[in-house]
XYZ file of C-alpha atoms in Angstrom:
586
model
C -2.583 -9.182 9.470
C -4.484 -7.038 12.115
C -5.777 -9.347 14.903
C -9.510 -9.329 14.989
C -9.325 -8.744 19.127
C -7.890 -5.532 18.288
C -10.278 -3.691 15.276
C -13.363 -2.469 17.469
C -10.461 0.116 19.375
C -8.547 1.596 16.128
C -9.703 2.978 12.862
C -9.509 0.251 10.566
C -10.471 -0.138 7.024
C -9.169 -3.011 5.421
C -8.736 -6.578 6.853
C -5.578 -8.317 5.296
C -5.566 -12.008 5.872
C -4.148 -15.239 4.262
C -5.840 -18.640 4.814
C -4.521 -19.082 8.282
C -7.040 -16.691 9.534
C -9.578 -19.463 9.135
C -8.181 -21.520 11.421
C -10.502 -20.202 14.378
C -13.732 -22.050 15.310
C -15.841 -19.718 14.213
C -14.282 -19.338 10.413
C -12.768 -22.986 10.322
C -10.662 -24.423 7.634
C -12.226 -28.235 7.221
C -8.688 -29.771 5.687
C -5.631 -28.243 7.354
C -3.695 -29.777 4.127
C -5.688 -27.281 2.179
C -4.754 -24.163 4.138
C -2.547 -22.673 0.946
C -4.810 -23.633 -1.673
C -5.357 -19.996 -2.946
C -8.050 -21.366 -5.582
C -9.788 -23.939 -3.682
C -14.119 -24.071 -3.332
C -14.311 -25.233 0.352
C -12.953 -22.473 2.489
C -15.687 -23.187 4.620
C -16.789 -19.422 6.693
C -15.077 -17.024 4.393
C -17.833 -15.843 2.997
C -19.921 -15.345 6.273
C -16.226 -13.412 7.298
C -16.326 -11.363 4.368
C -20.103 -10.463 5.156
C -19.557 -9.653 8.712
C -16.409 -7.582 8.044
C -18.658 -5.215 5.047
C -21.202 -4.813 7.900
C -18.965 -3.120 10.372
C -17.693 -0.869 7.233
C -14.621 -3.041 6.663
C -13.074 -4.234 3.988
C -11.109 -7.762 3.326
C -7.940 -8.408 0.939
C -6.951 -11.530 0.665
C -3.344 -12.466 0.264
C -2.540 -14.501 -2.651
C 0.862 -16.541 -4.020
C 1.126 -16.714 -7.972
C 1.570 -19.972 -7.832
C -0.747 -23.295 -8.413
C -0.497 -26.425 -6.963
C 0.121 -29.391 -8.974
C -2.613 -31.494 -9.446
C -5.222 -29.120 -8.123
C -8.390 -28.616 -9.721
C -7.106 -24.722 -10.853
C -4.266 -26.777 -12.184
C -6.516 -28.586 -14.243
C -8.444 -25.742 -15.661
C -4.927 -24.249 -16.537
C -3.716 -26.591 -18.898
C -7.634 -27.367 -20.201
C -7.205 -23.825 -21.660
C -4.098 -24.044 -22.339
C -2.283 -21.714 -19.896
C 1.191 -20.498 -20.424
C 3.861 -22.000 -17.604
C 7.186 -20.851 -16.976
C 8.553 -24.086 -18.322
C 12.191 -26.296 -19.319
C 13.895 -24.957 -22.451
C 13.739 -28.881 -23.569
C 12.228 -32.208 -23.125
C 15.727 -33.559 -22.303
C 16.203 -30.970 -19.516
C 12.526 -31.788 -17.746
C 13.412 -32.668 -13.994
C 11.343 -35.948 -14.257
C 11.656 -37.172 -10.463
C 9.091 -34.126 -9.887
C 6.702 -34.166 -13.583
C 6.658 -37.960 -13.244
C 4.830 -37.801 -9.460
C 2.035 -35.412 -10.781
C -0.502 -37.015 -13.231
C -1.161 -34.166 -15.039
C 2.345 -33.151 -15.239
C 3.665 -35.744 -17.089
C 3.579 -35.411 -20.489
C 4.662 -31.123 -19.684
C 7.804 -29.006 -19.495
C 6.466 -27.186 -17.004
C 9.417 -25.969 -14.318
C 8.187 -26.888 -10.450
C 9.182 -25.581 -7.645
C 8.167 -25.107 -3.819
C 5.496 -22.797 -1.810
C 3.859 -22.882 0.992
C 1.811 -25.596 -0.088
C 2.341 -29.351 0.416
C 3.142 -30.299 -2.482
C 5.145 -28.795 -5.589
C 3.960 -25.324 -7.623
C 3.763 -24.053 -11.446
C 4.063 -20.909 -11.888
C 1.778 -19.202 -14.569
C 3.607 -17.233 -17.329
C 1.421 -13.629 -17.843
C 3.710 -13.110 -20.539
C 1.595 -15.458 -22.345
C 1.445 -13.794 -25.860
C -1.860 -15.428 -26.404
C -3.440 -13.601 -23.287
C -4.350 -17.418 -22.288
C -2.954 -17.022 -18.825
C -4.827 -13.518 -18.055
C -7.984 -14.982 -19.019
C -7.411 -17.989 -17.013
C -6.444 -15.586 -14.011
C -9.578 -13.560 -14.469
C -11.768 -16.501 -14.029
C -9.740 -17.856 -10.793
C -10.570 -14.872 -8.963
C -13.919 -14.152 -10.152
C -14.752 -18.061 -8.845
C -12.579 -17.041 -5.809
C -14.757 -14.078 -5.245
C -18.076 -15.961 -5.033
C -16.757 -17.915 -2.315
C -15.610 -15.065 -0.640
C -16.874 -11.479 -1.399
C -13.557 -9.929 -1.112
C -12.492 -6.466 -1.923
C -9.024 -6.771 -2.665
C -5.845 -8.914 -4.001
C -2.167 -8.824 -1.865
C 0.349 -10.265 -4.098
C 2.837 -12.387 -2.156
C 5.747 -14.263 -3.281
C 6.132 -12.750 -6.856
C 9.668 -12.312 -7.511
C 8.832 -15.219 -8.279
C 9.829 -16.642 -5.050
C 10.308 -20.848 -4.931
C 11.422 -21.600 -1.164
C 13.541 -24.642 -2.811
C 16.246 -24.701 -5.207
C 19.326 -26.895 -5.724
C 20.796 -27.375 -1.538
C 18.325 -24.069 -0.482
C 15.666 -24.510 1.116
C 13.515 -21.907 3.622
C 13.420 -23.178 6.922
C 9.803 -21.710 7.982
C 8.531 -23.374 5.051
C 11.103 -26.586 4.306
C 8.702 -28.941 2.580
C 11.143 -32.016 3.343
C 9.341 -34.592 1.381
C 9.296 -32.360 -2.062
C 12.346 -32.636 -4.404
C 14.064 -29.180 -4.346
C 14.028 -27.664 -7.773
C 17.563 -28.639 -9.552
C 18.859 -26.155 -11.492
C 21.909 -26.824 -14.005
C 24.580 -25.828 -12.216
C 27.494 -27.298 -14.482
C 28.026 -27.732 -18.097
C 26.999 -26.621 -20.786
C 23.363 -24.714 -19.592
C 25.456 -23.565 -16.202
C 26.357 -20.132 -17.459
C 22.527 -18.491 -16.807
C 22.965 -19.326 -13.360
C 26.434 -19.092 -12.895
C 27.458 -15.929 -15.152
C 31.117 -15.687 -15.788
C 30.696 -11.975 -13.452
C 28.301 -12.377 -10.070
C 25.625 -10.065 -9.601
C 25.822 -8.095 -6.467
C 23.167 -10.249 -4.741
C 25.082 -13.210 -4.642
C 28.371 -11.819 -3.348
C 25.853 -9.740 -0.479
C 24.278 -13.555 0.343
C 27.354 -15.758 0.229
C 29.341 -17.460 -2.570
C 27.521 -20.589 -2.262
C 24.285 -18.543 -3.916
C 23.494 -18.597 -7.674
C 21.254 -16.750 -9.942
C 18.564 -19.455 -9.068
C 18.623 -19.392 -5.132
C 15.134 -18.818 -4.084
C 13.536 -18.373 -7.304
C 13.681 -20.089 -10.217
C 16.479 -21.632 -12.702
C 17.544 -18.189 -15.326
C 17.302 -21.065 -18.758
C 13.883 -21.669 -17.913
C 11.320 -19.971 -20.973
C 9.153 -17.445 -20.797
C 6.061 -16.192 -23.434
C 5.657 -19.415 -25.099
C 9.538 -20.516 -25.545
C 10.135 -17.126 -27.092
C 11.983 -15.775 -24.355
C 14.405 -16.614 -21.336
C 13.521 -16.156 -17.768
C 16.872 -15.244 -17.178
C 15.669 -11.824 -19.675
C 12.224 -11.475 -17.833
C 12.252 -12.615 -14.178
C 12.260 -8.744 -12.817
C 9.367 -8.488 -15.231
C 6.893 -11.260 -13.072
C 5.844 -9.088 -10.590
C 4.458 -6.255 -13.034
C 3.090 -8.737 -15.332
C 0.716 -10.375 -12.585
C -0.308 -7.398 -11.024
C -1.510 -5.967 -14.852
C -3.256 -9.375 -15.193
C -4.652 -8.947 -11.529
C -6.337 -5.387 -11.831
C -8.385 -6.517 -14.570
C -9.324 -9.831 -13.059
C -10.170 -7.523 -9.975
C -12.319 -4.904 -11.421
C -14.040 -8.205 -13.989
C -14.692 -10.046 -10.239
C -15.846 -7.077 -8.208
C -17.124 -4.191 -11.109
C -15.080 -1.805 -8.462
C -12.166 -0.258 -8.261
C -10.349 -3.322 -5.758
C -7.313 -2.796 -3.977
C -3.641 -4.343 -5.494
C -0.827 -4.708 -3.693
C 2.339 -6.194 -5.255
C 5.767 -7.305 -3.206
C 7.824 -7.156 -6.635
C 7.682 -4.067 -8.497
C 8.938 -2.715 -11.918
C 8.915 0.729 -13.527
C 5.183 1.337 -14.212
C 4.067 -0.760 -11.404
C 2.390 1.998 -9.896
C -0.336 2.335 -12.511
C -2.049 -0.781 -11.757
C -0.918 -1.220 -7.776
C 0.463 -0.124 -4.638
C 3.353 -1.649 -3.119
C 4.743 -2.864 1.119
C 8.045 -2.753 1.979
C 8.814 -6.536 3.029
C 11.258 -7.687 4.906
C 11.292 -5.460 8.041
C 11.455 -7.525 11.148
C 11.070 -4.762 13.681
C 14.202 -2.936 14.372
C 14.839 1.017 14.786
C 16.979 0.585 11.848
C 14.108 -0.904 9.466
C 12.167 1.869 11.136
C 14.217 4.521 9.791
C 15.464 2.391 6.338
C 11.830 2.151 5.547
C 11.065 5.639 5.923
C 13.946 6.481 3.317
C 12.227 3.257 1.161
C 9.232 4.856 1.472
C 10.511 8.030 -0.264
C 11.714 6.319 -2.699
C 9.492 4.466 -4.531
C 7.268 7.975 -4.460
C 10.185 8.742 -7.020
C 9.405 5.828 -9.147
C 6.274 6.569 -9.602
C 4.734 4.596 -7.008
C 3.097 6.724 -4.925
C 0.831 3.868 -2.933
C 3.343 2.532 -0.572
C 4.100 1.703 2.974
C 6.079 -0.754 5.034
C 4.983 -3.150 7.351
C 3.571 -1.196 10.707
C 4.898 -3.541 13.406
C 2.535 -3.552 16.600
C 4.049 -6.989 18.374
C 4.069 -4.540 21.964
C 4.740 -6.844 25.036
C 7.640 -4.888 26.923
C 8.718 -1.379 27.592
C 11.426 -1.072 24.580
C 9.090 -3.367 22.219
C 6.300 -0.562 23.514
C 8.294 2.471 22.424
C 9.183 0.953 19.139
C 5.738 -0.188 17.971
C 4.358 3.446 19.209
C 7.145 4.907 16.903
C 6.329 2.975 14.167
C 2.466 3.314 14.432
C 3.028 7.524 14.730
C 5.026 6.752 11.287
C 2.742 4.580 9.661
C -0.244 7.155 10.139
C 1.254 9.342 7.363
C 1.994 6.096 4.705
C -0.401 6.006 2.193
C -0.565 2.588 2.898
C -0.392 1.459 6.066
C -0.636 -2.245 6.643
C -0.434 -3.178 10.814
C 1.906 -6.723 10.795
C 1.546 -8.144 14.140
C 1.363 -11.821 13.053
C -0.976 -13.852 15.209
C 0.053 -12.152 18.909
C -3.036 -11.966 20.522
C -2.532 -10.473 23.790
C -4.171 -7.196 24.274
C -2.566 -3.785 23.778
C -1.148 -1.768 27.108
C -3.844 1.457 27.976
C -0.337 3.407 26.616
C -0.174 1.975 23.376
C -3.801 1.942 22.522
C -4.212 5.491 23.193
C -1.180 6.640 21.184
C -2.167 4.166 18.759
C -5.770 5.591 18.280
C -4.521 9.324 18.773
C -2.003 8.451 15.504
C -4.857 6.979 13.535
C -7.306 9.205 14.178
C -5.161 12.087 13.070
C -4.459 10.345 9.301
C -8.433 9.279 8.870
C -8.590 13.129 10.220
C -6.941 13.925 7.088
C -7.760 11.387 4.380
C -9.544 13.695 2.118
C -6.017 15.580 1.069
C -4.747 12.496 1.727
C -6.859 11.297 -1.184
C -6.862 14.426 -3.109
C -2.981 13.839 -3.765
C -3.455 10.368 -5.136
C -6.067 11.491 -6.954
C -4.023 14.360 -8.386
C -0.770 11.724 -8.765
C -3.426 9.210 -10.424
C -4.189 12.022 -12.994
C -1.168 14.091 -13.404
C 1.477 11.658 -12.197
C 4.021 13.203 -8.864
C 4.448 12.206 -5.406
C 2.265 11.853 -2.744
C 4.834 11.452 0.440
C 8.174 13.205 -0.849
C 11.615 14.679 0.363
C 11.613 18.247 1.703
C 13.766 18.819 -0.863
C 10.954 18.838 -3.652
C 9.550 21.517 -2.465
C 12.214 23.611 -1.410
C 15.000 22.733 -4.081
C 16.885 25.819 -3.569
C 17.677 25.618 0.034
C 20.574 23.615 0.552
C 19.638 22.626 4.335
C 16.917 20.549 3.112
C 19.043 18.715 0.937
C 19.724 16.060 3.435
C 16.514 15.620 5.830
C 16.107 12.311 5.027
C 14.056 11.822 8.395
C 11.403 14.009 7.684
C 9.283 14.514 4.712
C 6.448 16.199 3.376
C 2.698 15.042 2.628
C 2.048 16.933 -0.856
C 3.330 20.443 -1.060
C 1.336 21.500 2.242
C 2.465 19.432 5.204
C 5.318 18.966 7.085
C 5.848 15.758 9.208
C 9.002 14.986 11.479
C 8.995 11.868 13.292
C 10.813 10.655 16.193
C 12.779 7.732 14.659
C 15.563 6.886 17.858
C 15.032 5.389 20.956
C 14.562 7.773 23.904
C 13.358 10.551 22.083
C 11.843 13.477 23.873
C 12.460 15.853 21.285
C 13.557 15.817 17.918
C 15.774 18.367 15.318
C 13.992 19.358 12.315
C 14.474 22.187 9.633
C 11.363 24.031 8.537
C 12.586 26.112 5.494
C 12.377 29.603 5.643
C 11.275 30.630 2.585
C 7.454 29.861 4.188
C 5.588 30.230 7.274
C 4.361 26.789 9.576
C 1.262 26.736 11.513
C 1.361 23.468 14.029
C -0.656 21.039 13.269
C -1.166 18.603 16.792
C -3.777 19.503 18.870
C -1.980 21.087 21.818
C 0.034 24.104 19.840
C -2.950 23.887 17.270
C -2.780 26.772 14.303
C -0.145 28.596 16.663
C 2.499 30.578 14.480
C 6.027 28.042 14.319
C 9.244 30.387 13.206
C 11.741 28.113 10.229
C 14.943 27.592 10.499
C 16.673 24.712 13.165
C 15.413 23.860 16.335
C 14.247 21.172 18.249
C 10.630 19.944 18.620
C 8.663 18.319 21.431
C 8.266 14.938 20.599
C 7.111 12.913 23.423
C 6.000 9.185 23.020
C 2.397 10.335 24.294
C 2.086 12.889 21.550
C 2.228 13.041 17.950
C 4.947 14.221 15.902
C 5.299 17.393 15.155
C 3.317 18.543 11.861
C 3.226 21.165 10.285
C 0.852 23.322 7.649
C 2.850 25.791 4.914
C 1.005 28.991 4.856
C -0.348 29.875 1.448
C -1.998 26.597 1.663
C -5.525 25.442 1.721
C -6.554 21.924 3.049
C -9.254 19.459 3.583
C -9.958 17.278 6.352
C -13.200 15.482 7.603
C -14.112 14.354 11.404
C -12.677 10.764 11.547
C -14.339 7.631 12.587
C -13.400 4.230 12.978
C -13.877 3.230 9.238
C -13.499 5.288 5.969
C -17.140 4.183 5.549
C -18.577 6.232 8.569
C -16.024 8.899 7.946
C -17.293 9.578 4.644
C -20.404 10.385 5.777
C -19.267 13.254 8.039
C -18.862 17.434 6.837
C -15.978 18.408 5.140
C -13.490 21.315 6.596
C -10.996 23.387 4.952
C -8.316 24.659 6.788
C -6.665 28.213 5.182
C -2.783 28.895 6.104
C -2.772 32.442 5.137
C 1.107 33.493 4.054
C 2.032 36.713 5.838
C 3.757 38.222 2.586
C 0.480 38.547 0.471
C 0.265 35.749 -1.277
C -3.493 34.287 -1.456
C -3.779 30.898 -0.193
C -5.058 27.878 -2.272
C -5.843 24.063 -2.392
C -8.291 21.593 -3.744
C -10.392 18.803 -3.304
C -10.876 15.624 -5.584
C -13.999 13.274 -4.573
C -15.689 9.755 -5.686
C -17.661 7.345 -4.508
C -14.011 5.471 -4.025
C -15.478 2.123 -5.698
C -16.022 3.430 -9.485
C -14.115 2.153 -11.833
C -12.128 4.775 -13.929
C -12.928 3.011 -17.488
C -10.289 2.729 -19.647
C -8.144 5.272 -17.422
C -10.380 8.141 -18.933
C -11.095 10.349 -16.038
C -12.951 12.876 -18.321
C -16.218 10.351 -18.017
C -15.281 9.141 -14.557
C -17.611 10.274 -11.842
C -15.757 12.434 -9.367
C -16.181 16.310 -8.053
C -13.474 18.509 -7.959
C -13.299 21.830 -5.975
C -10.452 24.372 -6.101
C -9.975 27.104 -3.188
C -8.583 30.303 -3.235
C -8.572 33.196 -0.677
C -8.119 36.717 -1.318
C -6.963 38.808 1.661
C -5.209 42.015 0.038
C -7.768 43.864 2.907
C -6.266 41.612 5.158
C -5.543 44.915 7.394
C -8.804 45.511 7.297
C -10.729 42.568 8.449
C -11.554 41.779 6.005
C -11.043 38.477 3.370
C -12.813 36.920 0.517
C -12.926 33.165 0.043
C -13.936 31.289 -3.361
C -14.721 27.834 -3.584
C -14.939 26.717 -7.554
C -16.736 23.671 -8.272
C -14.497 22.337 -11.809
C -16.951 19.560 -11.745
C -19.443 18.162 -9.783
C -20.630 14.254 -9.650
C -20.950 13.217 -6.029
C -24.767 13.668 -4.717
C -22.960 15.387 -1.462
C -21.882 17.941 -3.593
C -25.737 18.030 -5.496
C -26.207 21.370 -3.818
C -23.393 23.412 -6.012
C -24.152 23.128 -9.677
C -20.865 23.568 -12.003
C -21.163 26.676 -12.965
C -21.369 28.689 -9.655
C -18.828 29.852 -7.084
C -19.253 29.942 -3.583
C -17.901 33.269 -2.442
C -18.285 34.395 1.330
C -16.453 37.530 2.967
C -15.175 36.727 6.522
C -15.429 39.368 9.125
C -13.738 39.355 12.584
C -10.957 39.064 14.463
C -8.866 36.363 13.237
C -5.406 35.366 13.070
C -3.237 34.268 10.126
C -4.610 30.728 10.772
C -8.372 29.565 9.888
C -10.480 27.045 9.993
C -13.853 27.269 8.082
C -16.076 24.207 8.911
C -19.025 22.411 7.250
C -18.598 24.221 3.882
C -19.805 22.049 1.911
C -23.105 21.948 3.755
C -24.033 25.500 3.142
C -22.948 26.194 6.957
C -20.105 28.524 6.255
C -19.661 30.587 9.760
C -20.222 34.478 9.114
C -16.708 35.055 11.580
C -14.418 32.575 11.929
C-alpha cells in the first residue's frame, strides 16, 4: 500500500489498499471487529475515498481474501442461492466443534478454516458446475462497488491460504479463540495429506508439515462432491480470478484491474500477477528480477514484485532506491511500504521521482507491448536471450533484460554499486537512453556502465527500432492528455527502422476478447533512409486503424509521409507527430 503522505511527490496511478486504510479519522472504520469483512455495507468513508482519489486522476483497488465469514450477511446470501463450498467428503467427517458454533452452519458440510477475520471462513468453490458461485461473486462485488466506486480487485490469500490447520497456526494473524481446522491425519482418510512419498514443500518446511499446513485438508470436495481438493487446489487461484474479471467488468462496465497471488497456466488471460513474499533483501531484489522473467514465459506478461520503499537509514536508503530504479521497468509495479509514515530523505525522493518519471515517460510502448502480447500472445519484459538467441554471451544475463525487442535495461542489483557489467550484443547498434549520454552512439560487446545511485540505470535503444513515448505527469490520466513522440534508432547497416503504436481509451471493455470490434488505433512506423548519405530520409506513419478522437485527424486510409532534411545523426527524435507538428529538420 502506498502511504497517502507520499502520492502528491511521485507519479502514481493506482491506490492499493485493504480495510486498514480506513482506520484514519478522516476515512474511519465504525467497528474495528469489522475491519476484514470484505463484503460488508458500512465501510463508512470509502466511498468519499474512492471519489477524492478519481479527482486527483487516481485510481483505487481494493484488496480482497476469497473467503467469507461465517455467519455474515454475504454468508447468508451464499447458501440462499445455493453457493458451492469447498466442503467434508461426509457427514461423519464434519468437524462439528466449528459447524455447531455458527447458526447457519449447522445443518452443512462446509470445511472452515481461519483468515484474517475474527471468526472462522468458507471458502467458495468457483468450480461450481452450476455457475452458482460466479453468479453469487458477481453480485458481491457489484454491491461492493456501490459502496465504494472502486476500479480494481487484488486477490489475496488464494492458494487457498487458511492461517490454521491441525498444530499451525500464523503468528501475525493467530486467532486464539477459533478451533484450528483438523485435518485427518491418521487412518484410514490420512493418505491425502500424508502421501506415502512427500512433496518437495514439506521436506523444504520441516517434517512436521503435511499436505494441509496452511491451506486446507487434500479429502475435502470440490465442484459439487465430484471432485477432490487434493486434484484441484492449484486450480483455486485461476478459478477466482476467471469468476472475478467478469464480476469486474458486470460492476464497473470497464476494463478493471485483476491481480491474483496464485497463478495457473492461463492465468494471464484474465489477470496480472505480484511476486509475494519478498521481505526486502538484495537477494529478493535480484530473485525477483529472475521471477519476474519468468512468469513473462508463462504467459503472464502483467507482473511485478513488491517495490519495497521502507527507507529510514543509509543501507535501507540504497536498497529501496535499487529496488524503485527496478520496479520502474515492471509492468506492474506495486510500492509495499506497509504503514511507515515518515517522510522520504530529499535523496530518495528525487531518485524515486527521476525512476518514475522515466517509465510514465515511456508507457505508451510500454502499453503497445501488452497490447501486442494481449493480441498475439509473447513477452513483454524478457531475457536478452530472446532476442539474440544465437549469441551465446547472452545466454546467461540473467541481471539484465529487455523491454520488448527495442530496449535494453541493466540494473544495479549489489550493494555499493558504482558501475555495473553488462553485454550489449553485437549483432545491433545501442543509442543511450538516460538523459545525460542521451541518443549518444554506445559500442556492444562487455564493459562496464556508470551506474551511480543518483542516476538511472543504464538503458539502452536497438537501432532499427522505432518507439513511442509521451511527456509524463504525475498520473496516467494527465499524461494521456499530452503529444505523442517517436523516437527513430536508425541501424548503420541499412536496414530501415520500424515500430508501432496501439491506443484506447484504456477503460473499454474488449467484448468477448474480439479485438476486431474493440475501439483502439493502431499506427505502424517505418523509415526509409537508403539516401541516408544524402540528407536525406523518408518517414511513413500508417494508420491500420483509427478509433481514438486524438487520432480523428488521420482517416484510415492515408499515410503520413514527411522527408527530413538536415544535419542529423543516426539518432532522432521527431516530436508532436501526431498533432500535425512534425519539425521540417530534426
Amino acid at each position: 500500500m502506498l502511504n497517502s503522505a507520499h502520492v502528491n511527490h511521485l507519479p502514481t496511478c493506482t491506490i492499493v489498499t485493504g480495510a486498514d486504510a480506513f482506520k484514519k479519522k478522516e476515512y474511519e472504520v465504525p467497528h474495528a471487529e469489522k475491519r476484514s469483512k470484505d463484503f460488508e455495507e458500512s465501510w463508512i468513508g470509502l466511498n468519499d475515498y474512492a471519489k477524492e482519489l478519481h479527482t486527483n486522476g487516481l485510481t483505487l483497488t481494493l484488496v480482497v481474501d476469497p473467503t467469507v465469514q461465517a455467519d455474515s450477511s454475504a454468508f447468508q446470501r451464499a447458501l440462499e442461492q445455493d453457493v458451492g463450498f469447498i466442503e467434508w467428503p461426509q457427514t461423519e467427517l464434519v468437524q462439528t466443534e466449528v459447524n455447531q458454533i455458527h447458526p447457519l452452519a449447522k445443518e452443512t458440510k462446509i470445511m472452515f478454516g481461519i483468515g484474517r477475520s475474527d471468526r472462522h471462513v468458507a471458502f467458495p468453490d468457483f468450480l461450481d458446475p452450476l455457475n452458482k458461485t460466479t453468479a453469487w461473486w458477481m453480485d458481491e462485488i457489484k454491491q461492493l462497488h456501490f459502496t465504494a466506486n472502486f476500479d480494481g480487485v487484488w486477490l489475496d490469500m488464494n492458494e487457498p491460504a487458511n492461517l490454521g490447520a491441525d498444530k499451525h497456526r500464523h503468528s501475525k494473524w493467530d486467532r486464539k479463540q477459533l478451533a484450528p481446522l483438523k485435518c485427518p491425519l491418521t487412518g484410514l482418510n490420512a493418505h491425502f495429506d500424508v502421501p506415502p512419498y512427500q512433496t518437495a514443500n514439506v521436506y523444504q518446511w520441516g517434517f512436521e508439515n503435511v499436505l494441509s499446513t496452511k491451506t486446507l485438508c487434500m479429502l475435502a470436495t470440490t465442484s459439487r462432491n465430484k471432485t477432490r481438493f487434493y486434484d484441484t487446489k492449484n486450480l483455486y487461484g485461476l478459478s477466482q480470478t476467471i469468476a472475478t474479471q467478469t464480476a469486474i467488468n458486470y460492476a464497473t462496465a470497464k476494463r478493471g484491474l485483476v491481480v491474483s497471488r496464485s497463478t495457473f497456466p492461463s492465468s494471464g488471460h484474465y489477470a496480472g500477477h505480484w511476486i509475494d513474499g519478498t521481505i526486502g533483501r538484495w537477494e529478493d531484489l535480484r530473485t525477483s528480477l529472475i521471477a519476474i522473467q519468468e512468469f513473462n514465459m508463462f504467459g503472464i506478461p502483467y507482473v511485478g514484485s513488491n517495490v519495497h520503499t521502507i527507507c529510514n537509514s543509509d543501507v535501507a536508503d540504497e536498497l529501496c532506491i535499487r529496488w524503485q530504479q527496478l520496479g520502474a521497468f515492471q509492468s506492474l509495479s506495486r510500492y509495499h511500504n506497509g504503514n511507515i509514515g515518515a517522510p522520504y530523505n530529499p535523496k530518495v525522493l528525487e531518485a524515486i521521482r527521476q525512476a518514475n518519471l522515466f517509465r510514465y515517460q515511456y508507457l505508451p510502448y510500454l502499453y503497445s507491448l501488452h497490447f501486442n502480447a494481449s493480441m498475439k500472445g509473447g513477452s513483454v519484459l524478457r531475457p536478452v536471450f530472446f532476442e539474440f538467441p544465437d549469441d551465446k554471451n547472452t545466454h546467461d544475463l540473467g541481471y539484465q533484460f529487455m523491454w520488448g525487442s527495442a530496449v535494453m535495461v541493466v540494473p544495479a542489483v549489489y550493494p555499493g554499486q558504482n558501475t555495473v557489467s553488462g553485454y550489449l550484443p553485437t549483432g545491433a547498434i545501442w543509442y543511450s537512453l538516460r538523459e545525460t549520454e542521451y541518443g549518444q552512439l554506445v559500442q556492444g560487446g562487455h564493459q562496464e556502465f556508470s551506474a551511480r545511485i543518483d542516476e538511472l540505470p543504464p538503458v539502452f535503444l536497438k537501432g532499427g527500432t522505432i518507439i513511442s513515448r509521451q511527456r509524463p505527469n504525475t498520473t496516467t490520466t494527465a499524461s494521456r492528455m499530452n503529444p505523442f513522440e517517436i523516437i527513430i534508432a536508425l541501424d548503420a547497416n541499412g536496414m530501415s527502422p520500424s515500430g508501432e503504436l496501439y491506443w484506447d481509451d484504456g477503460d473499454s471493455v474488449v467484448s468477448n476478447d474480439d479485438f476486431k470490434q474493440h475501439a483502439y488505433s493502431h499506427w505502424t512506423f517505418s523509415m526509409n533512409h537508403a539516401n541516408f548519405e544524402n540528407s536525406s530520409v523518408l518517414l511513413t506513419l500508417t494508420p491500420t486503424k483509427i478509433a481514438v478522437k486524438s487520432f480523428s485527424d488521420f482517416d484510415n486510409s492515408s499515410k503520413v509521409r514527411k522527408k527530413i532534411k538536415g544535419n542529423y545523426n543516426l539518432f532522432l527524435q521527431c516530436s508532436y507527430i501526431f498533432r500535425k507538428t512534425l519539425p521540417s529538420e530534426v
